[in-house]
Amino acid sequence: MLTTNYQAGTPNWIDVGTPNVEAASEFYSSLFGWEFSSLGPDAGGYGQFTLGGKVTAAIGPLTEDGARSAWTVYFQSADAEATARAVEQAGGRVRVAPMDVFDKGRMAAFTDPTGAEFAVWEPWENTGLGVVTEPNTLCWTELHTGNSDSAKVFYQAIFGWDVVENSSEEFSYTVLRPAGGDDMTNLGGIMGLTDDMTANGVMPHWRPYFEVIDCDAAVAKAEQGGGAVVWPAADLEGVGRMAALTDPFGASFSVITSASA
């Protein structure tokens, strides 16, 4: 369960890079009831979404050569420089070297050894998202990768996560939690890419899940706003009803009506 009681290695920020900030902002505002506010010209077109006055996510233009529209999950770091060194030592790549973001904090962006991109946020004035787990906010993070074993070794080296295996004859899933945590501190999971996914062009990536009151209604609204359905809404016993979507510019995310919600 995600909370705003952030600790080292837990998700504390998300943003979406897009070729059209205005149109993408309208899509997410309509879908989740968020309000968008630009951080001004000094922020290079970057802005934030809020719900009830609390920050739920952020958005900005694509800045890296060849970048595609995508959501980025940030994990808390006490020292972005140390995390960058650990990433390189563990076989990852530093895409954006640690840098100050005004007086708000320090960020860095990486690619893990399996090809999935992620980032870290070292909080200063900005301690992270203002609300999670509630309807229309971030509730889960999930790594889709072609090499789950390599990913587990890498992220344990970087963040010290504990991993819990949930496997059956038909399905394999790894739950992630901070070191020494329990079921109430689960922060995300790892799911292997199938051959069909890879054949359809799905690349390794971190996927945010947003809690919604009605999964089917959210899917319909996303389609009306120009989004697309990747995996239609389906029930997973004990977990909830979920669907995978893309926004009008191809950024992937999921919505879920949790069984316990």
PDB file of C-alpha atoms in Angstrom:
ATOM      1  CA  MET A   1       0.000   0.000   0.000  1.00  0.00           C
ATOM      2  CA  LEU A   2       1.417   3.357  -1.022  1.00  0.00           C
ATOM      3  CA  THR A   3       1.408   6.187   1.497  1.00  0.00           C
ATOM      4  CA  THR A   4       2.826   9.705   1.668  1.00  0.00           C
ATOM      5  CA  ASN A   5       4.971   8.620   4.602  1.00  0.00           C
ATOM      6  CA  TYR A   6       7.872   8.324   2.200  1.00  0.00           C
ATOM      7  CA  GLN A   7      11.032   6.432   2.990  1.00  0.00           C
ATOM      8  CA  ALA A   8      14.115   5.446   1.004  1.00  0.00           C
ATOM      9  CA  GLY A   9      13.161   3.467  -2.095  1.00  0.00           C
ATOM     10  CA  THR A  10       9.421   4.137  -2.058  1.00  0.00           C
ATOM     11  CA  PRO A  11       7.626   5.885  -4.962  1.00  0.00           C
ATOM     12  CA  ASN A  12       7.352   9.584  -4.128  1.00  0.00           C
ATOM     13  CA  TRP A  13       6.703  11.268  -7.498  1.00  0.00           C
ATOM     14  CA  ILE A  14       5.367  10.543 -10.992  1.00  0.00           C
ATOM     15  CA  ASP A  15       5.277  12.595 -14.144  1.00  0.00           C
ATOM     16  CA  VAL A  16       4.351  12.089 -17.762  1.00  0.00           C
ATOM     17  CA  GLY A  17       6.435  13.351 -20.655  1.00  0.00           C
ATOM     18  CA  THR A  18       4.407  14.293 -23.689  1.00  0.00           C
ATOM     19  CA  PRO A  19       4.726  16.089 -27.035  1.00  0.00           C
ATOM     20  CA  ASN A  20       1.598  18.140 -26.256  1.00  0.00           C
ATOM     21  CA  VAL A  21       1.303  19.290 -22.646  1.00  0.00           C
ATOM     22  CA  GLU A  22      -1.938  21.180 -23.193  1.00  0.00           C
ATOM     23  CA  ALA A  23      -3.818  18.301 -24.836  1.00  0.00           C
ATOM     24  CA  ALA A  24      -2.440  15.668 -22.458  1.00  0.00           C
ATOM     25  CA  SER A  25      -3.360  17.834 -19.477  1.00  0.00           C
ATOM     26  CA  GLU A  26      -6.915  18.077 -20.748  1.00  0.00           C
ATOM     27  CA  PHE A  27      -7.068  14.283 -21.134  1.00  0.00           C
ATOM     28  CA  TYR A  28      -5.938  13.532 -17.578  1.00  0.00           C
ATOM     29  CA  SER A  29      -7.954  16.361 -16.060  1.00  0.00           C
ATOM     30  CA  SER A  30     -11.093  14.993 -17.693  1.00  0.00           C
ATOM     31  CA  LEU A  31     -10.306  11.386 -16.776  1.00  0.00           C
ATOM     32  CA  PHE A  32      -9.355  11.868 -13.131  1.00  0.00           C
ATOM     33  CA  GLY A  33     -10.860  15.240 -12.218  1.00  0.00           C
ATOM     34  CA  TRP A  34      -7.412  16.750 -11.766  1.00  0.00           C
ATOM     35  CA  GLU A  35      -6.605  20.441 -12.034  1.00  0.00           C
ATOM     36  CA  PHE A  36      -3.503  21.469 -13.982  1.00  0.00           C
ATOM     37  CA  SER A  37      -1.264  24.401 -13.125  1.00  0.00           C
ATOM     38  CA  SER A  38       1.904  25.408 -14.946  1.00  0.00           C
ATOM     39  CA  LEU A  39       5.016  26.085 -12.891  1.00  0.00           C
ATOM     40  CA  GLY A  40       5.871  28.965 -15.188  1.00  0.00           C
ATOM     41  CA  PRO A  41       8.383  29.682 -17.964  1.00  0.00           C
ATOM     42  CA  ASP A  42      11.399  28.998 -15.727  1.00  0.00           C
ATOM     43  CA  ALA A  43      10.186  25.399 -15.387  1.00  0.00           C
ATOM     44  CA  GLY A  44      10.334  24.819 -19.154  1.00  0.00           C
ATOM     45  CA  GLY A  45       6.674  23.955 -19.591  1.00  0.00           C
ATOM     46  CA  TYR A  46       6.534  21.614 -16.576  1.00  0.00           C
ATOM     47  CA  GLY A  47       3.387  21.666 -14.478  1.00  0.00           C
ATOM     48  CA  GLN A  48       1.501  19.827 -11.769  1.00  0.00           C
ATOM     49  CA  PHE A  49      -1.872  18.162 -11.344  1.00  0.00           C
ATOM     50  CA  THR A  50      -3.803  18.544  -8.115  1.00  0.00           C
ATOM     51  CA  LEU A  51      -6.922  16.995  -6.630  1.00  0.00           C
ATOM     52  CA  GLY A  52      -8.514  18.767  -3.715  1.00  0.00           C
ATOM     53  CA  GLY A  53      -5.482  21.029  -3.548  1.00  0.00           C
ATOM     54  CA  LYS A  54      -3.009  18.142  -3.206  1.00  0.00           C
ATOM     55  CA  VAL A  55      -0.458  17.220  -5.891  1.00  0.00           C
ATOM     56  CA  THR A  56      -1.272  13.942  -7.650  1.00  0.00           C
ATOM     57  CA  ALA A  57       1.198  13.953 -10.570  1.00  0.00           C
ATOM     58  CA  ALA A  58       3.169  16.197 -12.898  1.00  0.00           C
ATOM     59  CA  ILE A  59       3.578  16.686 -16.629  1.00  0.00           C
ATOM     60  CA  GLY A  60       6.126  18.178 -18.957  1.00  0.00           C
ATOM     61  CA  PRO A  61       7.378  18.254 -22.548  1.00  0.00           C
ATOM     62  CA  LEU A  62       9.710  15.598 -23.895  1.00  0.00           C
ATOM     63  CA  THR A  63      13.304  16.733 -23.458  1.00  0.00           C
ATOM     64  CA  GLU A  64      15.518  13.770 -24.407  1.00  0.00           C
ATOM     65  CA  ASP A  65      16.416  12.970 -28.018  1.00  0.00           C
ATOM     66  CA  GLY A  66      14.256  10.149 -29.324  1.00  0.00           C
ATOM     67  CA  ALA A  67      12.076  10.093 -26.208  1.00  0.00           C
ATOM     68  CA  ARG A  68       8.557   8.709 -26.455  1.00  0.00           C
ATOM     69  CA  SER A  69       5.580   9.816 -24.418  1.00  0.00           C
ATOM     70  CA  ALA A  70       5.699   7.888 -21.138  1.00  0.00           C
ATOM     71  CA  TRP A  71       5.079   8.008 -17.425  1.00  0.00           C
ATOM     72  CA  THR A  72       8.130   8.057 -15.155  1.00  0.00           C
ATOM     73  CA  VAL A  73       8.076   6.680 -11.631  1.00  0.00           C
ATOM     74  CA  TYR A  74      10.415   8.357  -9.118  1.00  0.00           C
ATOM     75  CA  PHE A  75      11.686   6.639  -5.982  1.00  0.00           C
ATOM     76  CA  GLN A  76      12.903   8.444  -2.896  1.00  0.00           C
ATOM     77  CA  SER A  77      16.640   8.794  -2.485  1.00  0.00           C
ATOM     78  CA  ALA A  78      18.506  10.310   0.434  1.00  0.00           C
ATOM     79  CA  ASP A  79      21.449  11.026  -1.874  1.00  0.00           C
ATOM     80  CA  ALA A  80      20.908  11.170  -5.644  1.00  0.00           C
ATOM     81  CA  GLU A  81      24.663  11.153  -6.310  1.00  0.00           C
ATOM     82  CA  ALA A  82      25.123   7.958  -4.305  1.00  0.00           C
ATOM     83  CA  THR A  83      22.167   6.364  -6.071  1.00  0.00           C
ATOM     84  CA  ALA A  84      23.651   7.242  -9.461  1.00  0.00           C
ATOM     85  CA  ARG A  85      26.918   5.561  -8.518  1.00  0.00           C
ATOM     86  CA  ALA A  86      25.028   2.493  -7.311  1.00  0.00           C
ATOM     87  CA  VAL A  87      23.062   2.331 -10.562  1.00  0.00           C
ATOM     88  CA  GLU A  88      26.240   2.290 -12.642  1.00  0.00           C
ATOM     89  CA  GLN A  89      27.896  -0.282 -10.387  1.00  0.00           C
ATOM     90  CA  ALA A  90      24.833  -2.541 -10.696  1.00  0.00           C
ATOM     91  CA  GLY A  91      24.825  -2.375 -14.502  1.00  0.00           C
ATOM     92  CA  GLY A  92      22.316   0.391 -15.105  1.00  0.00           C
ATOM     93  CA  ARG A  93      22.775   3.611 -17.048  1.00  0.00           C
ATOM     94  CA  VAL A  94      22.567   7.223 -15.920  1.00  0.00           C
ATOM     95  CA  ARG A  95      20.433   9.084 -18.485  1.00  0.00           C
ATOM     96  CA  VAL A  96      20.148  12.340 -16.566  1.00  0.00           C
ATOM     97  CA  ALA A  97      22.873  13.070 -14.042  1.00  0.00           C
ATOM     98  CA  PRO A  98      21.808  14.290 -10.588  1.00  0.00           C
ATOM     99  CA  MET A  99      20.667  17.888 -10.772  1.00  0.00           C
ATOM    100  CA  ASP A 100      19.031  20.482  -8.557  1.00  0.00           C
ATOM    101  CA  VAL A 101      15.444  21.455  -9.311  1.00  0.00           C
ATOM    102  CA  PHE A 102      15.388  24.987  -7.931  1.00  0.00           C
ATOM    103  CA  ASP A 103      15.052  24.647  -4.131  1.00  0.00           C
ATOM    104  CA  LYS A 104      12.531  21.810  -4.447  1.00  0.00           C
ATOM    105  CA  GLY A 105      14.854  18.813  -4.512  1.00  0.00           C
ATOM    106  CA  ARG A 106      17.366  16.886  -6.553  1.00  0.00           C
ATOM    107  CA  MET A 107      16.552  14.412  -9.308  1.00  0.00           C
ATOM    108  CA  ALA A 108      18.285  11.923 -11.558  1.00  0.00           C
ATOM    109  CA  ALA A 109      17.013   9.566 -14.262  1.00  0.00           C
ATOM    110  CA  PHE A 110      18.238   6.087 -15.112  1.00  0.00           C
ATOM    111  CA  THR A 111      17.725   3.009 -17.277  1.00  0.00           C
ATOM    112  CA  ASP A 112      17.897  -0.379 -15.563  1.00  0.00           C
ATOM    113  CA  PRO A 113      19.809  -3.317 -17.129  1.00  0.00           C
ATOM    114  CA  THR A 114      16.595  -4.675 -18.682  1.00  0.00           C
ATOM    115  CA  GLY A 115      15.817  -1.397 -20.473  1.00  0.00           C
ATOM    116  CA  ALA A 116      13.190   0.114 -18.169  1.00  0.00           C
ATOM    117  CA  GLU A 117      13.500   3.801 -17.314  1.00  0.00           C
ATOM    118  CA  PHE A 118      12.982   5.225 -13.821  1.00  0.00           C
ATOM    119  CA  ALA A 119      14.102   8.165 -11.714  1.00  0.00           C
ATOM    120  CA  VAL A 120      14.830   9.222  -8.153  1.00  0.00           C
ATOM    121  CA  TRP A 121      13.765  12.272  -6.219  1.00  0.00           C
ATOM    122  CA  GLU A 122      15.842  13.564  -3.308  1.00  0.00           C
ATOM    123  CA  PRO A 123      13.359  15.788  -1.475  1.00  0.00           C
ATOM    124  CA  TRP A 124      14.113  19.213  -0.141  1.00  0.00           C
ATOM    125  CA  GLU A 125      11.221  21.672  -0.113  1.00  0.00           C
ATOM    126  CA  ASN A 126       9.082  19.347  -2.243  1.00  0.00           C
ATOM    127  CA  THR A 127       8.653  16.178  -0.192  1.00  0.00           C
ATOM    128  CA  GLY A 128       6.682  14.323  -2.876  1.00  0.00           C
ATOM    129  CA  LEU A 129       3.122  13.720  -4.000  1.00  0.00           C
ATOM    130  CA  GLY A 130       0.503  15.111  -1.666  1.00  0.00           C
ATOM    131  CA  VAL A 131      -1.956  12.242  -1.946  1.00  0.00           C
ATOM    132  CA  VAL A 132      -1.830   8.582  -3.024  1.00  0.00           C
ATOM    133  CA  THR A 133      -4.036   5.470  -2.834  1.00  0.00           C
ATOM    134  CA  GLU A 134      -7.287   7.469  -2.780  1.00  0.00           C
ATOM    135  CA  PRO A 135      -9.635   7.494  -5.820  1.00  0.00           C
ATOM    136  CA  ASN A 136      -8.035   9.139  -8.867  1.00  0.00           C
ATOM    137  CA  THR A 137      -4.522   9.006  -7.438  1.00  0.00           C
ATOM    138  CA  LEU A 138      -1.474   6.750  -7.738  1.00  0.00           C
ATOM    139  CA  CYS A 139      -1.972   3.450  -5.903  1.00  0.00           C
ATOM    140  CA  TRP A 140       0.598   0.998  -7.323  1.00  0.00           C
ATOM    141  CA  THR A 141       3.728   0.818  -9.468  1.00  0.00           C
ATOM    142  CA  GLU A 142       4.681  -2.109 -11.670  1.00  0.00           C
ATOM    143  CA  LEU A 143       7.775  -3.028 -13.640  1.00  0.00           C
ATOM    144  CA  HIS A 144       7.195  -4.887 -16.903  1.00  0.00           C
ATOM    145  CA  THR A 145      10.451  -6.516 -17.971  1.00  0.00           C
ATOM    146  CA  GLY A 146      11.850  -9.268 -20.113  1.00  0.00           C
ATOM    147  CA  ASN A 147      14.246 -10.390 -17.375  1.00  0.00           C
ATOM    148  CA  SER A 148      12.643 -10.445 -13.940  1.00  0.00           C
ATOM    149  CA  ASP A 149      15.607 -12.129 -12.262  1.00  0.00           C
ATOM    150  CA  SER A 150      18.054  -9.490 -13.464  1.00  0.00           C
ATOM    151  CA  ALA A 151      15.644  -6.716 -12.449  1.00  0.00           C
ATOM    152  CA  LYS A 152      15.246  -8.088  -8.925  1.00  0.00           C
ATOM    153  CA  VAL A 153      19.003  -8.253  -8.396  1.00  0.00           C
ATOM    154  CA  PHE A 154      19.446  -4.717  -9.721  1.00  0.00           C
ATOM    155  CA  TYR A 155      16.741  -3.008  -7.668  1.00  0.00           C
ATOM    156  CA  GLN A 156      17.675  -4.861  -4.503  1.00  0.00           C
ATOM    157  CA  ALA A 157      21.200  -3.508  -4.970  1.00  0.00           C
ATOM    158  CA  ILE A 158      19.892   0.041  -5.488  1.00  0.00           C
ATOM    159  CA  PHE A 159      17.041   0.269  -2.992  1.00  0.00           C
ATOM    160  CA  GLY A 160      17.435  -2.781  -0.750  1.00  0.00           C
ATOM    161  CA  TRP A 161      13.894  -3.937  -1.466  1.00  0.00           C
ATOM    162  CA  ASP A 162      12.506  -7.192  -0.155  1.00  0.00           C
ATOM    163  CA  VAL A 163      10.812  -9.372  -2.781  1.00  0.00           C
ATOM    164  CA  VAL A 164       7.897 -11.741  -2.278  1.00  0.00           C
ATOM    165  CA  GLU A 165       7.178 -14.297  -4.971  1.00  0.00           C
ATOM    166  CA  ASN A 166       3.566 -15.042  -5.931  1.00  0.00           C
ATOM    167  CA  SER A 167       3.715 -17.770  -8.539  1.00  0.00           C
ATOM    168  CA  SER A 168       1.420 -20.429  -9.915  1.00  0.00           C
ATOM    169  CA  GLU A 169       1.461 -22.734 -12.927  1.00  0.00           C
ATOM    170  CA  GLU A 170      -0.109 -19.987 -15.033  1.00  0.00           C
ATOM    171  CA  PHE A 171       1.205 -16.769 -13.547  1.00  0.00           C
ATOM    172  CA  SER A 172       4.331 -15.393 -11.910  1.00  0.00           C
ATOM    173  CA  TYR A 173       4.417 -12.103 -10.040  1.00  0.00           C
ATOM    174  CA  THR A 174       6.931 -10.513  -7.674  1.00  0.00           C
ATOM    175  CA  VAL A 175       5.752  -8.108  -4.982  1.00  0.00           C
ATOM    176  CA  LEU A 176       8.167  -5.402  -3.845  1.00  0.00           C
ATOM    177  CA  ARG A 177       8.389  -3.806  -0.422  1.00  0.00           C
ATOM    178  CA  PRO A 178      10.924  -1.791   1.590  1.00  0.00           C
ATOM    179  CA  ALA A 179      13.451  -3.828   3.529  1.00  0.00           C
ATOM    180  CA  GLY A 180      11.832  -5.305   6.616  1.00  0.00           C
ATOM    181  CA  GLY A 181       8.353  -4.287   5.484  1.00  0.00           C
ATOM    182  CA  ASP A 182       5.119  -6.262   5.515  1.00  0.00           C
ATOM    183  CA  ASP A 183       1.947  -6.559   3.409  1.00  0.00           C
ATOM    184  CA  MET A 184       0.911  -3.036   4.390  1.00  0.00           C
ATOM    185  CA  THR A 185       4.086  -1.519   2.922  1.00  0.00           C
ATOM    186  CA  ASN A 186       4.015  -3.169  -0.510  1.00  0.00           C
ATOM    187  CA  LEU A 187       5.059  -0.562  -3.075  1.00  0.00           C
ATOM    188  CA  GLY A 188       4.828  -2.339  -6.421  1.00  0.00           C
ATOM    189  CA  GLY A 189       5.485  -5.457  -8.408  1.00  0.00           C
ATOM    190  CA  ILE A 190       7.445  -7.038 -11.225  1.00  0.00           C
ATOM    191  CA  MET A 191       5.719  -8.802 -14.091  1.00  0.00           C
ATOM    192  CA  GLY A 192       7.514 -10.547 -16.932  1.00  0.00           C
ATOM    193  CA  LEU A 193       6.777  -9.555 -20.500  1.00  0.00           C
ATOM    194  CA  THR A 194       5.209 -12.365 -22.506  1.00  0.00           C
ATOM    195  CA  ASP A 195       6.221 -13.207 -26.054  1.00  0.00           C
ATOM    196  CA  ASP A 196       2.931 -11.733 -27.272  1.00  0.00           C
ATOM    197  CA  MET A 197       3.630  -8.448 -25.494  1.00  0.00           C
ATOM    198  CA  THR A 198       7.106  -8.224 -26.967  1.00  0.00           C
ATOM    199  CA  ALA A 199       5.770  -9.096 -30.428  1.00  0.00           C
ATOM    200  CA  ASN A 200       3.279  -6.251 -30.086  1.00  0.00           C
ATOM    201  CA  GLY A 201       6.045  -3.781 -29.340  1.00  0.00           C
ATOM    202  CA  VAL A 202       5.729  -3.560 -25.547  1.00  0.00           C
ATOM    203  CA  MET A 203       9.090  -2.506 -24.156  1.00  0.00           C
ATOM    204  CA  PRO A 204      10.345  -2.794 -20.561  1.00  0.00           C
ATOM    205  CA  HIS A 205       8.799   0.000 -18.516  1.00  0.00           C
ATOM    206  CA  TRP A 206       7.495   1.103 -15.141  1.00  0.00           C
ATOM    207  CA  ARG A 207       3.699   1.469 -15.161  1.00  0.00           C
ATOM    208  CA  PRO A 208       1.688   3.597 -12.709  1.00  0.00           C
ATOM    209  CA  TYR A 209      -1.706   2.371 -11.519  1.00  0.00           C
ATOM    210  CA  PHE A 210      -4.418   4.851 -10.570  1.00  0.00           C
ATOM    211  CA  GLU A 211      -7.230   3.953  -8.212  1.00  0.00           C
ATOM    212  CA  VAL A 212     -10.692   4.655  -9.652  1.00  0.00           C
ATOM    213  CA  ILE A 213     -14.178   4.173  -8.271  1.00  0.00           C
ATOM    214  CA  ASP A 214     -15.465   2.410 -11.414  1.00  0.00           C
ATOM    215  CA  CYS A 215     -12.902   0.749 -13.686  1.00  0.00           C
ATOM    216  CA  ASP A 216     -15.274   0.287 -16.623  1.00  0.00           C
ATOM    217  CA  ALA A 217     -16.447   3.880 -16.478  1.00  0.00           C
ATOM    218  CA  ALA A 218     -12.836   5.085 -16.402  1.00  0.00           C
ATOM    219  CA  VAL A 219     -11.998   2.969 -19.457  1.00  0.00           C
ATOM    220  CA  ALA A 220     -14.960   4.388 -21.365  1.00  0.00           C
ATOM    221  CA  LYS A 221     -13.994   7.935 -20.422  1.00  0.00           C
ATOM    222  CA  ALA A 222     -10.385   7.372 -21.486  1.00  0.00           C
ATOM    223  CA  GLU A 223     -11.546   6.142 -24.895  1.00  0.00           C
ATOM    224  CA  GLN A 224     -13.857   9.127 -25.272  1.00  0.00           C
ATOM    225  CA  GLY A 225     -10.891  11.400 -24.576  1.00  0.00           C
ATOM    226  CA  GLY A 226      -8.748   9.821 -27.279  1.00  0.00           C
ATOM    227  CA  GLY A 227      -6.989   7.169 -25.212  1.00  0.00           C
ATOM    228  CA  ALA A 228      -6.722   3.499 -26.192  1.00  0.00           C
ATOM    229  CA  VAL A 229      -7.316   0.212 -24.401  1.00  0.00           C
ATOM    230  CA  VAL A 230      -4.307  -2.100 -24.237  1.00  0.00           C
ATOM    231  CA  TRP A 231      -5.863  -4.733 -21.940  1.00  0.00           C
ATOM    232  CA  PRO A 232      -9.626  -4.522 -21.409  1.00  0.00           C
ATOM    233  CA  ALA A 233     -11.069  -4.390 -17.914  1.00  0.00           C
ATOM    234  CA  ALA A 234     -10.856  -7.737 -16.125  1.00  0.00           C
ATOM    235  CA  ASP A 235     -11.219  -9.036 -12.585  1.00  0.00           C
ATOM    236  CA  LEU A 236      -8.314 -10.501 -10.640  1.00  0.00           C
ATOM    237  CA  GLU A 237      -9.536 -12.359  -7.577  1.00  0.00           C
ATOM    238  CA  GLY A 238      -8.560 -10.676  -4.356  1.00  0.00           C
ATOM    239  CA  VAL A 239      -6.996  -7.729  -6.181  1.00  0.00           C
ATOM    240  CA  GLY A 240      -9.741  -5.911  -8.071  1.00  0.00           C
ATOM    241  CA  ARG A 241     -10.881  -4.947 -11.541  1.00  0.00           C
ATOM    242  CA  MET A 242      -8.222  -3.373 -13.729  1.00  0.00           C
ATOM    243  CA  ALA A 243      -7.440  -2.269 -17.268  1.00  0.00           C
ATOM    244  CA  ALA A 244      -4.336  -1.080 -19.115  1.00  0.00           C
ATOM    245  CA  LEU A 245      -4.595   2.069 -21.216  1.00  0.00           C
ATOM    246  CA  THR A 246      -2.573   4.575 -23.178  1.00  0.00           C
ATOM    247  CA  ASP A 247      -3.245   8.287 -23.379  1.00  0.00           C
ATOM    248  CA  PRO A 248      -3.716   9.984 -26.794  1.00  0.00           C
ATOM    249  CA  PHE A 249       0.081  10.247 -27.184  1.00  0.00           C
ATOM    250  CA  GLY A 250       0.969   6.667 -26.248  1.00  0.00           C
ATOM    251  CA  ALA A 251       1.918   6.942 -22.561  1.00  0.00           C
ATOM    252  CA  SER A 252       0.985   3.697 -20.775  1.00  0.00           C
ATOM    253  CA  PHE A 253      -0.825   3.495 -17.444  1.00  0.00           C
ATOM    254  CA  SER A 254      -3.409   1.357 -15.694  1.00  0.00           C
ATOM    255  CA  VAL A 255      -6.587   1.968 -13.725  1.00  0.00           C
ATOM    256  CA  ILE A 256      -7.906  -0.282 -10.999  1.00  0.00           C
ATOM    257  CA  THR A 257     -10.890  -0.532  -8.727  1.00  0.00           C
ATOM    258  CA  SER A 258      -9.271  -2.359  -5.858  1.00  0.00           C
ATOM    259  CA  ALA A 259     -11.098  -5.197  -4.157  1.00  0.00           C
ATOM    260  CA  SER A 260     -10.549  -3.521  -0.794  1.00  0.00           C
ATOM    261  CA  ALA A 261     -11.456  -0.032  -2.014  1.00  0.00           C
TER     262      ALA A 261
END
